[in-house]
XYZ file of C-alpha atoms in Angstrom:
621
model
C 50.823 32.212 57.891
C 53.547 35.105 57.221
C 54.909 34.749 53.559
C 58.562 34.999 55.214
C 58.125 31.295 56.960
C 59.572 28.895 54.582
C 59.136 25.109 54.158
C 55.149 25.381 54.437
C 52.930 26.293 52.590
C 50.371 26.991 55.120
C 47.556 25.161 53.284
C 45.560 22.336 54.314
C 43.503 20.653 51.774
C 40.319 19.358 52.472
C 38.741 17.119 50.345
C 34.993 15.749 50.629
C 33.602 12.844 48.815
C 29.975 12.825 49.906
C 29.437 16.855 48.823
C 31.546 16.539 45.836
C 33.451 19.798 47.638
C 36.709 21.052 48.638
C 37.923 23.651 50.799
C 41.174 25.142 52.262
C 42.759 25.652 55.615
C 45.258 28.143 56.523
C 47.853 27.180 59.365
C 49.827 29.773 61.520
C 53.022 29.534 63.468
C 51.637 29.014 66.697
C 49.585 25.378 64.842
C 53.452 24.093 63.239
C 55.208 25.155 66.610
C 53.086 23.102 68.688
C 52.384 19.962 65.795
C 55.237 20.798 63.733
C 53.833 18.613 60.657
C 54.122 15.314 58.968
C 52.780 12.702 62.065
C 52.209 15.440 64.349
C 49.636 17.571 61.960
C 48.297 13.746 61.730
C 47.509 12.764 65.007
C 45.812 16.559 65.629
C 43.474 16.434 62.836
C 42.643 12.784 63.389
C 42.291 13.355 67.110
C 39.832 16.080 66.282
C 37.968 14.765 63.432
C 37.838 10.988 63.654
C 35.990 9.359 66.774
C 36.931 6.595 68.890
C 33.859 5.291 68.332
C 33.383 5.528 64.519
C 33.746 2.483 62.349
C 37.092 2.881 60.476
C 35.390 1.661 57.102
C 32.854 4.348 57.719
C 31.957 7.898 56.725
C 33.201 9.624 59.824
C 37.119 8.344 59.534
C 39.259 10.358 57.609
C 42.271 9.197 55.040
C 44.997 12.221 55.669
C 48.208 12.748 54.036
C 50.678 15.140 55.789
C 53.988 16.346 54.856
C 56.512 17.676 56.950
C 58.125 20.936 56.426
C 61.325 19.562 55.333
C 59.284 17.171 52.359
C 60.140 18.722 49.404
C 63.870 20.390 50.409
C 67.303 20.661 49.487
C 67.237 18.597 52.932
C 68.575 14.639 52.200
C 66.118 12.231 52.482
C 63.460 14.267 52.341
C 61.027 12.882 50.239
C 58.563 11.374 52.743
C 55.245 11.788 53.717
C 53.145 10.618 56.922
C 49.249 8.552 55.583
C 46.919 8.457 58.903
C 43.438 7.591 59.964
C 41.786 5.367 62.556
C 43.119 1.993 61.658
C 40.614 -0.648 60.068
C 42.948 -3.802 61.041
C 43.489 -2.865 64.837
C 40.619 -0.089 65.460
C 43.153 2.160 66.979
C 45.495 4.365 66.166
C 46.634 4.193 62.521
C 49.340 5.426 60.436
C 51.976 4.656 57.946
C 55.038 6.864 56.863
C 56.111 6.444 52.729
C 58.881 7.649 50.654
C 59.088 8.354 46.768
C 57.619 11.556 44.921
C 53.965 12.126 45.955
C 54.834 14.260 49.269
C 57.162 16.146 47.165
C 54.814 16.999 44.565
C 51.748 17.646 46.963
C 54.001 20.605 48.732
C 54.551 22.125 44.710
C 51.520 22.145 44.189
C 50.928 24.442 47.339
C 49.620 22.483 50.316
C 51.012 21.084 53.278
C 48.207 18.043 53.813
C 45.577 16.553 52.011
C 42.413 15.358 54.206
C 39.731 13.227 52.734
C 36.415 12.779 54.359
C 33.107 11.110 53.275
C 32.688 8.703 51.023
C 31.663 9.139 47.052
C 28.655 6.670 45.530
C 31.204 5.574 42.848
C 34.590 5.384 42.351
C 36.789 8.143 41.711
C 40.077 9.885 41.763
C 41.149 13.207 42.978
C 43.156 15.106 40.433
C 45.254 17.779 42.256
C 47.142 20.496 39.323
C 48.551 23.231 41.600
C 45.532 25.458 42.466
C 42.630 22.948 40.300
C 41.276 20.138 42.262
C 38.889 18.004 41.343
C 37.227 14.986 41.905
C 36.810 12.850 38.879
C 34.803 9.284 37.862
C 37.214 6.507 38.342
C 34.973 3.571 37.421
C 37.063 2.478 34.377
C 40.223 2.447 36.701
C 38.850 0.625 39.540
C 40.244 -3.238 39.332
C 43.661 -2.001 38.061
C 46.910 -3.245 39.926
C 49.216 -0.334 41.379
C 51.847 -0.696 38.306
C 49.069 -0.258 35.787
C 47.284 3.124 37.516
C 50.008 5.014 37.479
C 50.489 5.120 33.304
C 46.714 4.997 33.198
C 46.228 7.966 35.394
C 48.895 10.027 33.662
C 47.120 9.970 30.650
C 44.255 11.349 32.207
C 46.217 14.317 33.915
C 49.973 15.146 33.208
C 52.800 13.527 32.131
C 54.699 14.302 35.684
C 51.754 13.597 37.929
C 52.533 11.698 40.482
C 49.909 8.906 41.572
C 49.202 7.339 44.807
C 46.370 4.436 44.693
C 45.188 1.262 46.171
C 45.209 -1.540 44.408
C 42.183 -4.274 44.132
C 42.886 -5.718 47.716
C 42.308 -2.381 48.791
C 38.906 -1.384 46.783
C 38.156 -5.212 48.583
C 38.128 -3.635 51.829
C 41.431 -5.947 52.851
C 42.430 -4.818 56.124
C 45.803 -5.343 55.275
C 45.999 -3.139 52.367
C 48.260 -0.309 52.251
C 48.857 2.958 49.484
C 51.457 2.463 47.015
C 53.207 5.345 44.658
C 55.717 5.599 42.170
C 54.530 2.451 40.291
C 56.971 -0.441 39.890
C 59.053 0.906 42.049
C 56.689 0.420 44.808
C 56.596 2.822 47.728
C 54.367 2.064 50.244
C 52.519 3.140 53.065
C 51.976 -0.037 53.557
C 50.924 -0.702 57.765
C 47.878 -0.759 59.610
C 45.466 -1.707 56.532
C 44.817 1.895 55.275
C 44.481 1.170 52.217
C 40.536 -0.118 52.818
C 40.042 3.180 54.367
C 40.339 4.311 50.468
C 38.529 1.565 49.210
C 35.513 2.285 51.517
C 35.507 5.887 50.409
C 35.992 4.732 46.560
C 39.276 6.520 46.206
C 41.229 4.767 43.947
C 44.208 7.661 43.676
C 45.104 10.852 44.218
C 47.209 12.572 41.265
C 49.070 15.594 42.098
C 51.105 17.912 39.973
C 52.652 21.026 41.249
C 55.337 23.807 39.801
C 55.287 25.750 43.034
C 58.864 26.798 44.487
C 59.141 26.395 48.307
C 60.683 29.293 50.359
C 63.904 29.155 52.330
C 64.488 31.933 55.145
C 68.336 31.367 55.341
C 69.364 28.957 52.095
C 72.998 29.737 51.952
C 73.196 28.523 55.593
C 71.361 25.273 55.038
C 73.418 24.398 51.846
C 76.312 25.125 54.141
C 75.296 22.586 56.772
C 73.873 19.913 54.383
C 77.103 19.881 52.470
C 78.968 19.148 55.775
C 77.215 16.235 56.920
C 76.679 14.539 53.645
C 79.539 12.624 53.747
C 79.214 11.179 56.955
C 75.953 10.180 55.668
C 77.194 8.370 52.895
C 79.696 6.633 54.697
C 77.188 5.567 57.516
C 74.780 3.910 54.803
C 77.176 2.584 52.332
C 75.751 -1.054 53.027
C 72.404 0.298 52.475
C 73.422 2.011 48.987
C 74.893 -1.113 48.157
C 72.874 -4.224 48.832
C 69.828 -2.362 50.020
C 67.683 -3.216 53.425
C 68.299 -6.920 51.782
C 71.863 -6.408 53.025
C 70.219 -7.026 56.770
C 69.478 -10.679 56.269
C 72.728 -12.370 57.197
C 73.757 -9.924 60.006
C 70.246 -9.772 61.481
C 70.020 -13.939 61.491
C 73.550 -13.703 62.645
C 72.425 -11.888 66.098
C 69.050 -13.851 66.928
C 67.198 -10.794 64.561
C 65.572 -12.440 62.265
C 62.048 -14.641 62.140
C 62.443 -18.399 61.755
C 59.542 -21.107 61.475
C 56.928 -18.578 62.338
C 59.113 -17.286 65.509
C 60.211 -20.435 67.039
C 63.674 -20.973 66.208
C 66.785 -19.207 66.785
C 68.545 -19.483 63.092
C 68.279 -20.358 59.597
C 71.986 -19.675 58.300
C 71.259 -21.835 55.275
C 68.451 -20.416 54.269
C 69.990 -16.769 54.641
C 72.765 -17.430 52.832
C 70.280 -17.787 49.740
C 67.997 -14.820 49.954
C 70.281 -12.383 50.884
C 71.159 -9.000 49.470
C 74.106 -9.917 48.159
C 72.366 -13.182 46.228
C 69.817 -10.420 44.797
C 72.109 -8.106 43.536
C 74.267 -10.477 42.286
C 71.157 -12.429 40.248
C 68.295 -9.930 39.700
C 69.321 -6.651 40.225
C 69.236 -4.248 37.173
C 69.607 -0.953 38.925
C 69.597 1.147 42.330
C 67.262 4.085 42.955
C 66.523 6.933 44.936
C 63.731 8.327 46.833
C 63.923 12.221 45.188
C 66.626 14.188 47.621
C 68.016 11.076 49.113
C 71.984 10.422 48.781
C 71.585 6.917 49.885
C 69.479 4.980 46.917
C 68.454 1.570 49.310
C 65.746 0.888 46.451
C 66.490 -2.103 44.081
C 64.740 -2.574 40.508
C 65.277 -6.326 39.556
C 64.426 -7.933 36.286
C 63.790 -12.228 36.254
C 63.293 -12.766 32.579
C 63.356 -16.214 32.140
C 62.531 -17.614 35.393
C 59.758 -19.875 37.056
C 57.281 -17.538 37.058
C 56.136 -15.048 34.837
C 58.507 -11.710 33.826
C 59.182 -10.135 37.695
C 60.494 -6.722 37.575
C 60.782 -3.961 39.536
C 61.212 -2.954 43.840
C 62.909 -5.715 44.636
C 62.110 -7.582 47.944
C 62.985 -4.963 51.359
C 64.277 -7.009 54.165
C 61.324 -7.501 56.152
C 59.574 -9.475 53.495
C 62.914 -11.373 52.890
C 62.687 -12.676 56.636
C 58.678 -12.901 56.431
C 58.396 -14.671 53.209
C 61.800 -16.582 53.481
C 62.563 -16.869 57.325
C 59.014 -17.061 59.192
C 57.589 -19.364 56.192
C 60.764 -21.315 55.916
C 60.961 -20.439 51.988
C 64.551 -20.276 50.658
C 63.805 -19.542 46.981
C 64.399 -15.958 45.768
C 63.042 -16.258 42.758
C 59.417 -17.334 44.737
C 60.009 -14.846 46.994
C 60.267 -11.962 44.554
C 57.686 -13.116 43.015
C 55.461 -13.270 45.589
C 56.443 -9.469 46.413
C 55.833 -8.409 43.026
C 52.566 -9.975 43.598
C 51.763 -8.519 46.904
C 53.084 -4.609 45.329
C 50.647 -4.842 42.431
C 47.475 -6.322 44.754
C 48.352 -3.207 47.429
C 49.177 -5.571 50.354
C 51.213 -5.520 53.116
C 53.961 -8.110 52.626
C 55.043 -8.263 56.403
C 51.094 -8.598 57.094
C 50.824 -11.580 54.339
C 54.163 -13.368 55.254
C 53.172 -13.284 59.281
C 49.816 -15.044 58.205
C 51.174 -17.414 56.227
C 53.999 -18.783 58.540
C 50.728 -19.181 60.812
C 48.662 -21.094 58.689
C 51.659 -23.516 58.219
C 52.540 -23.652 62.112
C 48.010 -24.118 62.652
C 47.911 -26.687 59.895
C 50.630 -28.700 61.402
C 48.905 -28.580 65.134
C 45.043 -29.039 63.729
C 43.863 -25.244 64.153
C 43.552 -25.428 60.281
C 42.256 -28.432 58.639
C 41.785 -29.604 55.144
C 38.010 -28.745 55.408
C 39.636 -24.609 55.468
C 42.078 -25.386 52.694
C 39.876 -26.776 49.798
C 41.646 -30.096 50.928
C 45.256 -28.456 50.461
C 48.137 -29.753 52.624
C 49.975 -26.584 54.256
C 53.699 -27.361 54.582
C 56.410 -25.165 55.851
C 58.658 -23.710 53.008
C 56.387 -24.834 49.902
C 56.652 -22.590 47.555
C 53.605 -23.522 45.611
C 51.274 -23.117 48.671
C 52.563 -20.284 49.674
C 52.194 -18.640 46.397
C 48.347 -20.130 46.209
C 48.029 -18.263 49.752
C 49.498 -14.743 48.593
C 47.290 -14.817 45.785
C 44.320 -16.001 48.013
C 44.654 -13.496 50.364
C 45.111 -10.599 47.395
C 42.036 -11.807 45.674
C 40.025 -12.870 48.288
C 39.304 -15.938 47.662
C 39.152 -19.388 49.687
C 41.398 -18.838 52.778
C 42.064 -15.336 51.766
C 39.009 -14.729 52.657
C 39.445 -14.713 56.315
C 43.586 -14.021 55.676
C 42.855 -10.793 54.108
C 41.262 -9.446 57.203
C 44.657 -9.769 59.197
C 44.996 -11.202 62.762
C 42.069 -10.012 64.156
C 39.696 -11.602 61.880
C 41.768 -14.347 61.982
C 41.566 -14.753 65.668
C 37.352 -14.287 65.608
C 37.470 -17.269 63.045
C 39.897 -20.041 64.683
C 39.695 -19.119 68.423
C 41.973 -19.096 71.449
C 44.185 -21.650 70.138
C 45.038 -19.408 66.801
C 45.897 -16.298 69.285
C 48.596 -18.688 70.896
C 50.552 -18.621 67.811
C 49.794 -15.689 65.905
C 52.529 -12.875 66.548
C 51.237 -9.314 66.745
C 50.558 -6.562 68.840
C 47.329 -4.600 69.504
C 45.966 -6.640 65.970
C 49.230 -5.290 64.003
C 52.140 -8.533 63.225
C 55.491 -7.838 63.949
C 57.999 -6.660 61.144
C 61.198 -9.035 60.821
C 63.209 -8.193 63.836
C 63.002 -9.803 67.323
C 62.262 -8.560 70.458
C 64.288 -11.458 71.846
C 67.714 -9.763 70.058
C 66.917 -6.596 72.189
C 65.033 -5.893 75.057
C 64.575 -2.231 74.361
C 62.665 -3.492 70.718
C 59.860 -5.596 73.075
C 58.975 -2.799 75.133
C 58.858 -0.568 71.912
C 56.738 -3.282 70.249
C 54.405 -3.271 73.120
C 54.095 0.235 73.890
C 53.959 1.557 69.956
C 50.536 3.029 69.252
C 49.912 1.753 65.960
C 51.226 -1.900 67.215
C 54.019 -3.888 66.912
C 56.093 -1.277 65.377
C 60.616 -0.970 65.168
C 60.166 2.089 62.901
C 58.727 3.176 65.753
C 61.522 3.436 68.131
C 64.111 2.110 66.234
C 65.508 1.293 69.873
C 67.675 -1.912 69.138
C 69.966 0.748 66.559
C 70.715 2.396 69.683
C 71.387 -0.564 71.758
C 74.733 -0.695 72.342
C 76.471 1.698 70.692
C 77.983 4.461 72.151
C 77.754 6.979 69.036
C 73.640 6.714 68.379
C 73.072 6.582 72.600
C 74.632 10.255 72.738
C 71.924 11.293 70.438
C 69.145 10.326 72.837
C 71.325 11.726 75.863
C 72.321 8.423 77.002
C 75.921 8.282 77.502
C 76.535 5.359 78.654
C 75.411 2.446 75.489
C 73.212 -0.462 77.238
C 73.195 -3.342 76.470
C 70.841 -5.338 73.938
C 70.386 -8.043 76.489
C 70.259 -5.657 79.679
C 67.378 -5.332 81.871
C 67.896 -1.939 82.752
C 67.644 1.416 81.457
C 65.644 -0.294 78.472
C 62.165 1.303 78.954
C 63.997 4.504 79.588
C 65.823 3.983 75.767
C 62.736 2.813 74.264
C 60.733 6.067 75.170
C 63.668 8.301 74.226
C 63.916 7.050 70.599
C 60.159 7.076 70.321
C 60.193 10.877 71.306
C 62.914 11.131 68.508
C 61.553 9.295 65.763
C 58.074 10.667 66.079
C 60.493 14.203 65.129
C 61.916 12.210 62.288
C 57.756 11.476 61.063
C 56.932 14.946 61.536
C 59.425 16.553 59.668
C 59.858 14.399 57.284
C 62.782 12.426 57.174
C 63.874 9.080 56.316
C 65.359 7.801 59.436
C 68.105 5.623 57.712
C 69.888 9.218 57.783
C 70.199 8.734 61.642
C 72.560 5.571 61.336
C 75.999 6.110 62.775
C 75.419 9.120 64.056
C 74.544 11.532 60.742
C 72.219 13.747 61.758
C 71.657 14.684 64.650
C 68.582 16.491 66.876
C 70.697 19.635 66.969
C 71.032 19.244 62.746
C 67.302 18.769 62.623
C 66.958 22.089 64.751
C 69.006 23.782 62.865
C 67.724 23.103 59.602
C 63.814 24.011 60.423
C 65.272 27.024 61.290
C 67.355 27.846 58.605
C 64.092 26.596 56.493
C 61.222 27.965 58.337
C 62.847 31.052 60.376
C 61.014 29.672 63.453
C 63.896 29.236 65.860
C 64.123 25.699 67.176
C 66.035 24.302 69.766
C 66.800 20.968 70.422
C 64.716 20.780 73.632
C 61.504 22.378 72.271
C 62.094 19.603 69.335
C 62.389 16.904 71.531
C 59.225 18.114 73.288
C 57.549 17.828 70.377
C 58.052 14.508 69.508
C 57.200 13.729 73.083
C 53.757 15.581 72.571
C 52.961 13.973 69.572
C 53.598 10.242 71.357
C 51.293 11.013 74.582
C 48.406 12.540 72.071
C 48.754 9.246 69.650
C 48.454 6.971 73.373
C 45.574 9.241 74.435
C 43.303 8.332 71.256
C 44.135 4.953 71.477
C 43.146 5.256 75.547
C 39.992 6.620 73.954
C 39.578 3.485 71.880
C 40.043 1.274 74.976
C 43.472 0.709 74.995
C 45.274 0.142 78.522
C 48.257 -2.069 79.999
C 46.467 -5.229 78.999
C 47.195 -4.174 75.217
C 51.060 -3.048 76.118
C 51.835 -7.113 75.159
C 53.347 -9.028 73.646
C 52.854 -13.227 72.674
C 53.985 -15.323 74.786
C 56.533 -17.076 72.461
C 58.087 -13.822 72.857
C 58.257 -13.523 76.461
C 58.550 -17.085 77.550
C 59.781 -19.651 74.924
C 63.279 -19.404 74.359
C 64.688 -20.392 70.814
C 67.394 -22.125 72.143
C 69.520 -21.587 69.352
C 71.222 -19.016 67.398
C 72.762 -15.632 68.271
C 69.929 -14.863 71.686
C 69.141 -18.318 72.232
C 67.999 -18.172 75.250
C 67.033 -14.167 76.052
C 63.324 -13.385 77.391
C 62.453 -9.793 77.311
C 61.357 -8.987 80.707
C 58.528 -6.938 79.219
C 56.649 -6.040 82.946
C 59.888 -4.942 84.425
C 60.594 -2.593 81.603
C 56.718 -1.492 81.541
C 57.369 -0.128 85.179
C 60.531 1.656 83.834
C 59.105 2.798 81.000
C 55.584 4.423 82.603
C 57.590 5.838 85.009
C 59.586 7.798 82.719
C 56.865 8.783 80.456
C 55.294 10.573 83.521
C 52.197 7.516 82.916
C 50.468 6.094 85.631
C 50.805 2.197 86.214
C 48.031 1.815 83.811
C 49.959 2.936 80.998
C 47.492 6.200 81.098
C 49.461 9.930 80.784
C 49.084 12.043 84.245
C 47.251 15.419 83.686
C 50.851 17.083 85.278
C 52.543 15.335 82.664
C 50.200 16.449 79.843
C 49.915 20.161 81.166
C 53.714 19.704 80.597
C 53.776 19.182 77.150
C 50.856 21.922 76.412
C 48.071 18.996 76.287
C 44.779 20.088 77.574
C 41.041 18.986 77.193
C 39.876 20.948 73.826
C 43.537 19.198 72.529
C 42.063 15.491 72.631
């Protein structure tokens, strides 16, 4: 790569565990034009190197972690980093996007991804000091909780490492374990059960520390633009920089948004009123931080002292586990709940995972699926706090109905048969996070087209719905509807093609809200970073590339219109209360749209014109 290009390094790490080796990649212009980094260098490598028929907990998958060539800038919000391999929870597609330092530091250290492969005999850790790597014995950290490793591993290494590890759920092969970093404050890459991939290779961290500088082409010009558009950014997220994501409970259960009684009912206003962000803050919270480079600050450190439970402090609950644990399990404590977040943080698990199985268990307990012969002779009852805390720490130990818990919906399903799969909620094996399809159409034909499953993050459609500002940037200019039938599968696959930019780049996508930044900002800064001109088309193409080669492996794995679902609580029982009491997603409609716009054929697969399009050929997948 020419020295001139700024905001790569140009260096791919590769790191194997069975040799004991490492090695190093160079990438060019032509490799970031066409994959452009973060998600997109992700689904390339894992495309090429992982295959659909290899056992995810095996020695062929790989555990990647790929920054984007904004990670690491004077760019806000750029802090983030994209965690991929082939999923061990769905056995598709997987991948996870996390904030905090580690993608930082990884780029000052000099490399744009890290790729593991193999798996070692024993546990270890990779240590990672700018141009030193090595692979070190990890056997006295292995059983440590993701607060603990990070002190534990700085020891070891530097002062300013920063650390990203599994915890024990993970080195238990959970398939709903995810990769946490900057210890209490709990970052997470938390979806599609990754973190086994690391306990099936022993990796119990990576440690990086770097004192690289990254290169800007035209610096003066992107402090320029950044210092325009920050306040509109600030304005735009002020609720988030105040009560955090938490701040989404009341509005979301306002609109029909939010999970109640494991997806069956319409509202809980009560119960919102007292686990909401403005309850946290105005109990728990000791202070707000930031991701590095962000201007917003949505992260909450809370201290409980002298409550219930023993001392609870730090990341306070996001908002998905506030409608998980509280809504979908019928819990209105706050104390239990951040409790039972701490809890899930320091065993590595994924709380919108754990509170999705729980909220079943209740619902299959109450209609017989569950008995007391799989409960130790427990009673499961909605909103008991001391059952659902035995289950959280079941399912993070593995023990008792953690057992089967631990292995998410798919295990689940293989254990309690036909009549479980009625009333579990997920998508392609992955449960849904805490927003409705039923609130917005577009949001049900993301969650059943997303490649990793059930997946908002992955359109964020339904922040588009309706509003005229945040349609413009997708070239809609006319806002539709929540509740409309048409023109959804058409939205849906234009803020997929979007955020798939924002996952390459890397960018938190709270930036986008009201309007901030832009696709033509985003163009503009790569090439005031890089000196590769961009324009907004060839970006959008991008992000349109990297969606059709994600929904190619997973074609690979077997995936086909059968799999673009979603339950059929979702689709045909309306809540009858609440703010979309009685809205049905007309999910085969929008398909039709929605293939048809894609350039897919009727069986959700891509058309070889449509492919040739986008650069796609046979040696690409």
């Amino acid at each position: 790569m020419t020295q001139l290009l700024g905001g790569y390094t140009g260096r791919m790490l590769w790191v194997d565990l069975t040799n004991r080796s490492t090695h190093i990649d160079e990438i060019g212009e032509a490799y970031v034009k066409k994959w452009l980094g973060g998600s997109g260098f992700a689904v390339d490598i894992v495309s090429k190197m992982v295959p659909t028929h290899a056992d995810p907990l095996g020695p062929d998958n790989i555990l990647g972690f790929f920054t984007g060539p904004l990670t690491g800038t004077v760019v806000p919000s750029s802090g983030r980093h994209c965690v991929a391999g082939k999923s061990p929870l769905t056995n598709i597609w997987g991948e996870a996007s996390i904030g905090g330092s580690w993608g930082r530091a990884l780029k000052y250290a000099g490399y744009d991804s890290v790729i593991v492969i193999g798996q070692a005999s024993e546990p270890v850790y990779i240590w990672i000091n700018d141009d030193e790597i090595e692979i070190r014995p990890a056997g006295e950290l292995w059983g440590m909780d993701t607060y603990e490793i990070e002190g534990a591993i700085r020891s070891l290494t530097h002062p300013k490492a920063q650390v990203l590890s599994i915890g024990p759920a993970g080195e238990r092969l959970s398939r709903i374990a995810g990769i946490f970093s900057d210890g209490y404050e709990g970052r997470t890459a938390a979806r599609c059960g990754l973190g086994a991939i690391a306990g099936a290779k022993k990796l119990k961290a990576i440690a990086v520390y770097g004192a690289k500088t990254l290169n800007y082409v035209e610096k003066d010009k992107l402090l320029k633009s950044i210092r325009e558009v920050i306040p509109n950014i600030l304005t735009n997220s002020k609720g988030l920089a105040d009560l955090g994501t938490a701040g989404l409970v009341i509005p979301c259960e306002k609109i029909g948004d939010f999970p109640v009684k494991n997806w069956k009912e319409g509202s809980w206003e009560e119960g919102a009123m007292k686990i909401n962000g403005v309850v946290l803050k105005d109990k728990y919270l000791i202070k707000q931080f930031h991701c590095p480079g962000c201007p917003i600050g949505c992260g909450r450190t809370i201290s409980i002292k002298n409550g219930k439970y023993p001392n609870v402090y730090g990341g306070g609950p996001e908002y998905e586990t506030l409608g998980l644990f509280g809504g979908s399990c019928m819990i209105d404590d706050l104390e239990t709940i951040c409790y039972a977040n701490e809890l899930c943080n320091r065993y590595g698990i994924d709380t919108i995972e754990v509170g999705n199985l729980i909220a079943f268990c209740m619902e299959a307990y109450e209609k017989g699926i569950i008995t007391k012969d799989d409960t130790e002779g427990r009673e499961i009852r909605w909103g008991d706090s001391e059952i659902f805390l035995n289950l959280v720490k079941e399912i993070g130990e593995g023990s008792g109905l953690g057992l089967i818990l631990n292995q998410g919906f798919p295990g689940v399903i293989r254990r309690f048969g036909n009549r479980a799969k009625e009333i579990g909620i997920f998508t392609k094996g992955l449960s849904f996070p805490a927003h409705d399809p039923r609130a917005s159409n577009s949001l049900a034909v993301g969650y059943a087209t997303s490649n990793r499953g059930a997946c908002h993050c992955d359109s964020f459609s339904y922040k588009f719905a309706g509003n005229k500002v945040m349609s413009q940037l997708l070239g809609i200019d006319r806002p539709i509807d929540r509740f409309e039938k048409k023109g959804q599968g058409i939205l849906a696959a234009k803020a997929q093609n979007l955020m798939a930019i924002f996952d390459s780049v890397a960018m938190c996508k709270f930036t986008i809200f009201g309007g901030s930044v832009t696709p033509k900002l985003i163009a503009e800064w790569l090439t005031y970073t890089t000196g590769l001109e961009w324009s907004v088309e060839e970006l959008l193409q991008c992000g349109e590339r990297i969606f059709n080669m994600k929904r190619l492996y997973n074609i690979k794995c077997g995936i086909d219109r059968n799999d673009d679902s979603l339950p059929q609580r979702i689709i045909k029982e309306p809540r009858g209360n609440g703010g979309a009491a009685e809205n049905l997603p007309p999910l085969e409609l929008m398909l039709e749209e929605y293939y048809e716009y894609r350039g897919w054929d009727q069986q959700g697969v891509p058309r070889k014109d449509k492919l040739a399009s986008l650069g796609i050929y046979s040696n690409d997948n």
